[in-house]
XYZ file of C-alpha atoms in Angstrom:
284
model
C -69.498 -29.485 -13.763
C -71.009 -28.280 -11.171
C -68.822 -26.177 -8.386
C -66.802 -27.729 -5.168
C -67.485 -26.038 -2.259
C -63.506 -24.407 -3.230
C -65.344 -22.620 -6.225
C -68.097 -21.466 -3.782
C -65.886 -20.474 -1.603
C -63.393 -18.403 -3.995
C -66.717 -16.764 -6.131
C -68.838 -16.092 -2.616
C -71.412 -18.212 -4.591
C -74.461 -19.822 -3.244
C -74.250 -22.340 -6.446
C -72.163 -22.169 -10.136
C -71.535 -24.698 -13.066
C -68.717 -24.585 -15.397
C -67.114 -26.453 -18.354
C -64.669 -25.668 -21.290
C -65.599 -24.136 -24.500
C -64.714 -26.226 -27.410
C -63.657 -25.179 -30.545
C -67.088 -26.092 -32.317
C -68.951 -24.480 -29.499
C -67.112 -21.218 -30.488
C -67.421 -21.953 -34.082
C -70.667 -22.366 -33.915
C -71.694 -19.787 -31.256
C -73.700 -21.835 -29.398
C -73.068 -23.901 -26.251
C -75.172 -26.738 -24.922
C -75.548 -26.650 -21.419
C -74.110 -29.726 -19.043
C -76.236 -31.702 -16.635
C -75.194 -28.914 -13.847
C -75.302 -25.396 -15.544
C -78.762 -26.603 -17.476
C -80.140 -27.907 -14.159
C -78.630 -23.926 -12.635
C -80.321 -21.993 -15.877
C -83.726 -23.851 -15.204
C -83.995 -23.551 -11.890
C -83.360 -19.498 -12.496
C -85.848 -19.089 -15.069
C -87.957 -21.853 -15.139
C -90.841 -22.575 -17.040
C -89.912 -19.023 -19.140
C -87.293 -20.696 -21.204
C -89.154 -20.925 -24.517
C -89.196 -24.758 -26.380
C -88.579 -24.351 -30.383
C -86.385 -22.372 -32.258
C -85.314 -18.261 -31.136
C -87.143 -17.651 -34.444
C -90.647 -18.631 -32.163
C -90.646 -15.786 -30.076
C -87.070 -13.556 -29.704
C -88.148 -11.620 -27.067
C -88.799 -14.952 -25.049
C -85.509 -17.058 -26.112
C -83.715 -13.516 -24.447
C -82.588 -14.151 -20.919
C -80.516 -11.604 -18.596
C -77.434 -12.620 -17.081
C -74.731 -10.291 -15.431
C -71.595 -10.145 -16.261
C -69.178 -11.569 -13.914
C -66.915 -8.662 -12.295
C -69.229 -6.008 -14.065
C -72.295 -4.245 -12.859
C -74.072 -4.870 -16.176
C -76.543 -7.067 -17.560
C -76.323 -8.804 -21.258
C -79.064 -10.884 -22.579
C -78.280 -13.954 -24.581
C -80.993 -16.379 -25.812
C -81.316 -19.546 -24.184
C -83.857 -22.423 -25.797
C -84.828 -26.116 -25.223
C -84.549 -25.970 -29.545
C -86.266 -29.480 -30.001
C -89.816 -29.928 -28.711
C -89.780 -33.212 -25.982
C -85.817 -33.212 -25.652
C -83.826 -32.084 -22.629
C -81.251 -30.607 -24.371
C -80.465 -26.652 -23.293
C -78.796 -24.575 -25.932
C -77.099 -20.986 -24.684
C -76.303 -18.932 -28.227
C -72.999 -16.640 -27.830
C -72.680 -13.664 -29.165
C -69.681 -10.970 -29.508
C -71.943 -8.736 -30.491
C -74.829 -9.395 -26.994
C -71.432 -9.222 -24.977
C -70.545 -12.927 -24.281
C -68.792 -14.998 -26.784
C -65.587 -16.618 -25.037
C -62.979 -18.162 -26.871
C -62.529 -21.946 -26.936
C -60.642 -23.825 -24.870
C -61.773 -20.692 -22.237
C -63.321 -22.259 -18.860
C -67.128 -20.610 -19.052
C -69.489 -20.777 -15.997
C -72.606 -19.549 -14.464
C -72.640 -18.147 -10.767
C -75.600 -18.182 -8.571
C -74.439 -14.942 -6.101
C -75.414 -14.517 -2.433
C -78.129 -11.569 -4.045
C -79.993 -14.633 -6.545
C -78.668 -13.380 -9.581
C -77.161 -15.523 -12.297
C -73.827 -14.000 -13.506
C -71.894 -15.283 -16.395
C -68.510 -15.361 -17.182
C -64.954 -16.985 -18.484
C -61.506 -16.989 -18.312
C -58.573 -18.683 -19.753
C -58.131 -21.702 -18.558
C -54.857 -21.200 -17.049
C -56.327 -18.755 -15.132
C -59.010 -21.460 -13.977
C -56.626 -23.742 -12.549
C -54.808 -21.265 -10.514
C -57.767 -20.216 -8.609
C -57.673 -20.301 -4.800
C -54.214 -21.989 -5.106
C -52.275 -19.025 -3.813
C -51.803 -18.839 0.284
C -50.619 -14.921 0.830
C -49.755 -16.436 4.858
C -47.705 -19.507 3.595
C -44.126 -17.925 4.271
C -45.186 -16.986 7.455
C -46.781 -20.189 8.547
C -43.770 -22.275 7.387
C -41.267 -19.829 9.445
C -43.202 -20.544 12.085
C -43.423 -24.373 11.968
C -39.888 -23.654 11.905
C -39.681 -22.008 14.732
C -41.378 -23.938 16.693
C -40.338 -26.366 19.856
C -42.719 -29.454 19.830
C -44.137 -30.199 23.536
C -46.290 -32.863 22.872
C -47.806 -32.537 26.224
C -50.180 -29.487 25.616
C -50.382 -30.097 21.769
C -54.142 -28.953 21.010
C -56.151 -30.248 17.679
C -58.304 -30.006 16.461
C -59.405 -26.114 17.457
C -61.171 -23.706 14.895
C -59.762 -19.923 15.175
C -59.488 -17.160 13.860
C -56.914 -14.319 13.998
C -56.673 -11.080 11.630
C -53.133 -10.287 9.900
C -53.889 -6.616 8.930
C -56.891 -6.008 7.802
C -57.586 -9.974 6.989
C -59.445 -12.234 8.766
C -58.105 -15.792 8.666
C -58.036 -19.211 10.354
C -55.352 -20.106 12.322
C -52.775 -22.846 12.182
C -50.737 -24.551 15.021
C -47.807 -24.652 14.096
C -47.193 -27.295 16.369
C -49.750 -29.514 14.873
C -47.433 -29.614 11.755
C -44.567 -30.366 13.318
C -46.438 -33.396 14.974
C -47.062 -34.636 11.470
C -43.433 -33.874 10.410
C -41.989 -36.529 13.152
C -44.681 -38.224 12.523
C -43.470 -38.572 9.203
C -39.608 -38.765 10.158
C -39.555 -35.895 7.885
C -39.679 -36.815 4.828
C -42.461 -36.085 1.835
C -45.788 -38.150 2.369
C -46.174 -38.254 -1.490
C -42.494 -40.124 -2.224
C -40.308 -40.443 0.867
C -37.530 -41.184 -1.473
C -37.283 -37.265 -2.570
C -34.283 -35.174 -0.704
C -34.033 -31.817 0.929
C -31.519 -29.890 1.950
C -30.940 -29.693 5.664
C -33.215 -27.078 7.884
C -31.988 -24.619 10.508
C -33.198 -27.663 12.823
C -30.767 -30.022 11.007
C -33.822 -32.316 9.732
C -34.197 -32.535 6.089
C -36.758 -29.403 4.692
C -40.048 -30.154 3.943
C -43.590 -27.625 4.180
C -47.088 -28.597 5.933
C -49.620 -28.510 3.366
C -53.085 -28.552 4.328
C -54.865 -31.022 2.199
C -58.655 -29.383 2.024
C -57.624 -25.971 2.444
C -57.828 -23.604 5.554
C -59.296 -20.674 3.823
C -62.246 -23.470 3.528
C -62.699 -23.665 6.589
C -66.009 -21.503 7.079
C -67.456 -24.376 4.515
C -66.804 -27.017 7.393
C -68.008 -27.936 10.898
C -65.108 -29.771 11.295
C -62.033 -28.401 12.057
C -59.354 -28.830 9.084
C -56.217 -27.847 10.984
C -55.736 -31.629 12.274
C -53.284 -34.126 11.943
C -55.099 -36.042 9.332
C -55.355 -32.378 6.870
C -52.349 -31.960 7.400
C -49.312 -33.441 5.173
C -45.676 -33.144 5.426
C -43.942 -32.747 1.734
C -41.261 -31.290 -0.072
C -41.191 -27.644 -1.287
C -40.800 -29.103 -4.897
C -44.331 -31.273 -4.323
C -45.644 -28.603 -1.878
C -45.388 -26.385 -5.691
C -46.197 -29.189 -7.746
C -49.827 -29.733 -5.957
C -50.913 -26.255 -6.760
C -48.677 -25.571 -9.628
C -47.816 -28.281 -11.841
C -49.386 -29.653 -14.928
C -52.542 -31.088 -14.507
C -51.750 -34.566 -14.913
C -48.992 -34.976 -12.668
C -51.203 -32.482 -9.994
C -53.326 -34.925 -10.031
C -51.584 -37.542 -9.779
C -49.936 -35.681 -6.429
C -53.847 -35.133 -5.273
C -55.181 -38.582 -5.868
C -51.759 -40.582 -3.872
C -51.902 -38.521 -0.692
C -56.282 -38.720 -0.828
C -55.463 -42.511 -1.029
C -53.086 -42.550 2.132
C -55.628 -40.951 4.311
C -59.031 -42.610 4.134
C -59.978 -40.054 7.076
C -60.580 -37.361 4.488
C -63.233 -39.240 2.948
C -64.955 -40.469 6.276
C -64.723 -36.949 8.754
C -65.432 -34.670 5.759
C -67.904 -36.343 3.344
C -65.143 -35.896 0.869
C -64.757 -38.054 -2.664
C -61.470 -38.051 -5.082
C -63.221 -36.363 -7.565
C -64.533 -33.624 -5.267
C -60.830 -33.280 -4.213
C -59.422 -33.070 -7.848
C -61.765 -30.215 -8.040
C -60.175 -28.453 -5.407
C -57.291 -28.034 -6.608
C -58.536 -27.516 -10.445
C -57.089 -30.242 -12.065
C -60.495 -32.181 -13.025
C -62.078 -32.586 -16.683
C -63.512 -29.887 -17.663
C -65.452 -31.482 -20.364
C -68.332 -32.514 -18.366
C-alpha cells in the first residue's frame, strides 16, 4: 500500500509503499512488488530495471537501496522476470543484507535527499507507529483545568509552541471542553460506557484528536477544531491507538461515520483514516 500522509509524516518521506511479507514470500526469497512499491521502484530506476531472468545480465538485475536507519547501501536484484508482463519481482537475500521474516511489515521510503531506502519491522511494531502523544498527560490536565467562557472561545487557529527543545502544535484546551458539553460528557463512540467522576464532578472522559495534531504541518486546515476533536473514554481513548486491530478499527470507522466533516474539510476517505492509525490490510 502505498503511505498516508501519517507514514510520511512519521518517516520524513517524500513517498513510501509497504505490505506484509508472507510466509511463501520468505520461503521463497522473493517478493513481488504491489501496485504502489512497483509503481515507487520504477519511477526510481526506470527504464534500468532489466526484463528476463537475473541470469540475463546480474550486474543489471542489481539495484542499490539503503538501508533504513543505516548509512549503508545493499544491492538486491530487482526484474520484470517475464518478457510483456507487469509483474515486478524484488529477490531477498540474508546473505545481500535484506531478507525479513514473514509476517514482518516491509516497505520502501522515498527520503527528502531522493534516495530509496528499504526496510522492515515486526508488525507489531508497524501498528504502533505515530500512536504515542509524549504531551497527552499534559494536554488532558489542562482540559481539566480549564474554565469554559464560551464568549472568547477561538477555533480554528494553527500554533505552535516549543515544550523543551520540541516544537509542537498547540491545543485549546478550551476547544475540548466545548466538545465535552457538547457531548454532555460522555464517549462519542458508545455513550452507554461509564467513568468515574472528575475533579469537576462530570463523568471522565479524554479529547482525542481524530487526524492527529502532530499532522498538522501536512494540512492547510487547521485540525484543532471542534469537528477533530472527539470526547471518549480513557478505555476507548487506549483502545483507538492500542487495541487489536479489528476492534481499532471498528473504533476508527464509527466515529469517521459520525462526522462527515472529516471527509468534506480534509479530503479524507475511511480507508485513508484506517491507515492512520495502522489498522488497514496489509496485504495489498
Amino acid at each position: 500500500m502505498r503511505f498516508s500522509t501519517a507514514h510520511r509524516h512519521y518517516f520524513s518521506a517524500k513517498d513510501g509503499a509497504y505490505s506484509r511479507v508472507t510466509e511463501r514470500e520468505f520461503f521463497d526469497s522473493q517478493i513481488t512488488l504491489s501496485d504502489a512499491e512497483a509503481e515507487l521502484a520504477v519511477n526510481y530506476f526506470g527504464t534500468t530495471i532489466l526484463v528476463g531472468n537475473v541470469g540475463v545480465d546480474k550486474e543489471q538485475a542489481k539495484k542499490p537501496f539503503k538501508l533504513y536507519k543505516k548509512n549503508e547501501f545493499i544491492y538486491l536484484n530487482l526484474v520484470f522476470p517475464k518478457l510483456g508482463k507487469n509483474e515486478l519481482r524484488l529477490y531477498i537475500s540474508k546473505r545481500a543484507g535484506f531478507k525479513p521474516p514473514a509476517d514482518h511489515v516491509w516497505f520502501l521510503i522515498l527520503d527528502k535527499s531522493d534516495v530509496l531506502n528499504i526496510g522492515s519491522m515486526l508488525e507489531t511494531e508497524w501498528r504502533r507507529l505515530g500512536q504515542d502523544d509524549k504531551g497527552d498527560v499534559d494536554y488532558q490536565l489542562a482540559i481539566e483545568q480549564n474554565i469554559l467562557v464560551g464568549s472568547d472561545l477561538e477555533r480554528g487557529e494553527i500554533k505552535t509552541i516549543t515544550l523543551g527543545e520540541r516544537k509542537t502544535y498547540y491545543r485549546d484546551p478550551r476547544i475540548a471542553r466545548a466538545r465535552f458539553e457538547l457531548a454532555k460528557y460522555k464517549c462519542e463512540f458508545d455513550s452507554s460506557h461509564t467513568t468515574f467522576p472528575s475533579t469537576k464532578g462530570h463523568p471522565f472522559v479524554e479529547a482525542h484528536h481524530f487526524i492527529g495534531i502532530s499532522l498538522q504541518e501536512r494540512f492547510t486546515t487547521p485540525l484543532d477544531t471542534m469537528n477533530n476533536v472527539f470526547a471518549l473514554c480513557p478505555t476507548c481513548h487506549k483502545a483507538i491507538h492500542y487495541a487489536r486491530i479489528d476492534y481499532r478499527s471498528e473504533v476508527v470507522s464509527v466515529l469517521f461515520r459520525q462526522r462527515p466533516f472529516l471527509a468534506t474539510k480534509y479530503a479524507l476517505t475511511l480507508d485513508q483514516a484506517l491507515q492512520f492509525y495502522n489498522c488497514d490490510d496489509l496485504q495489498f
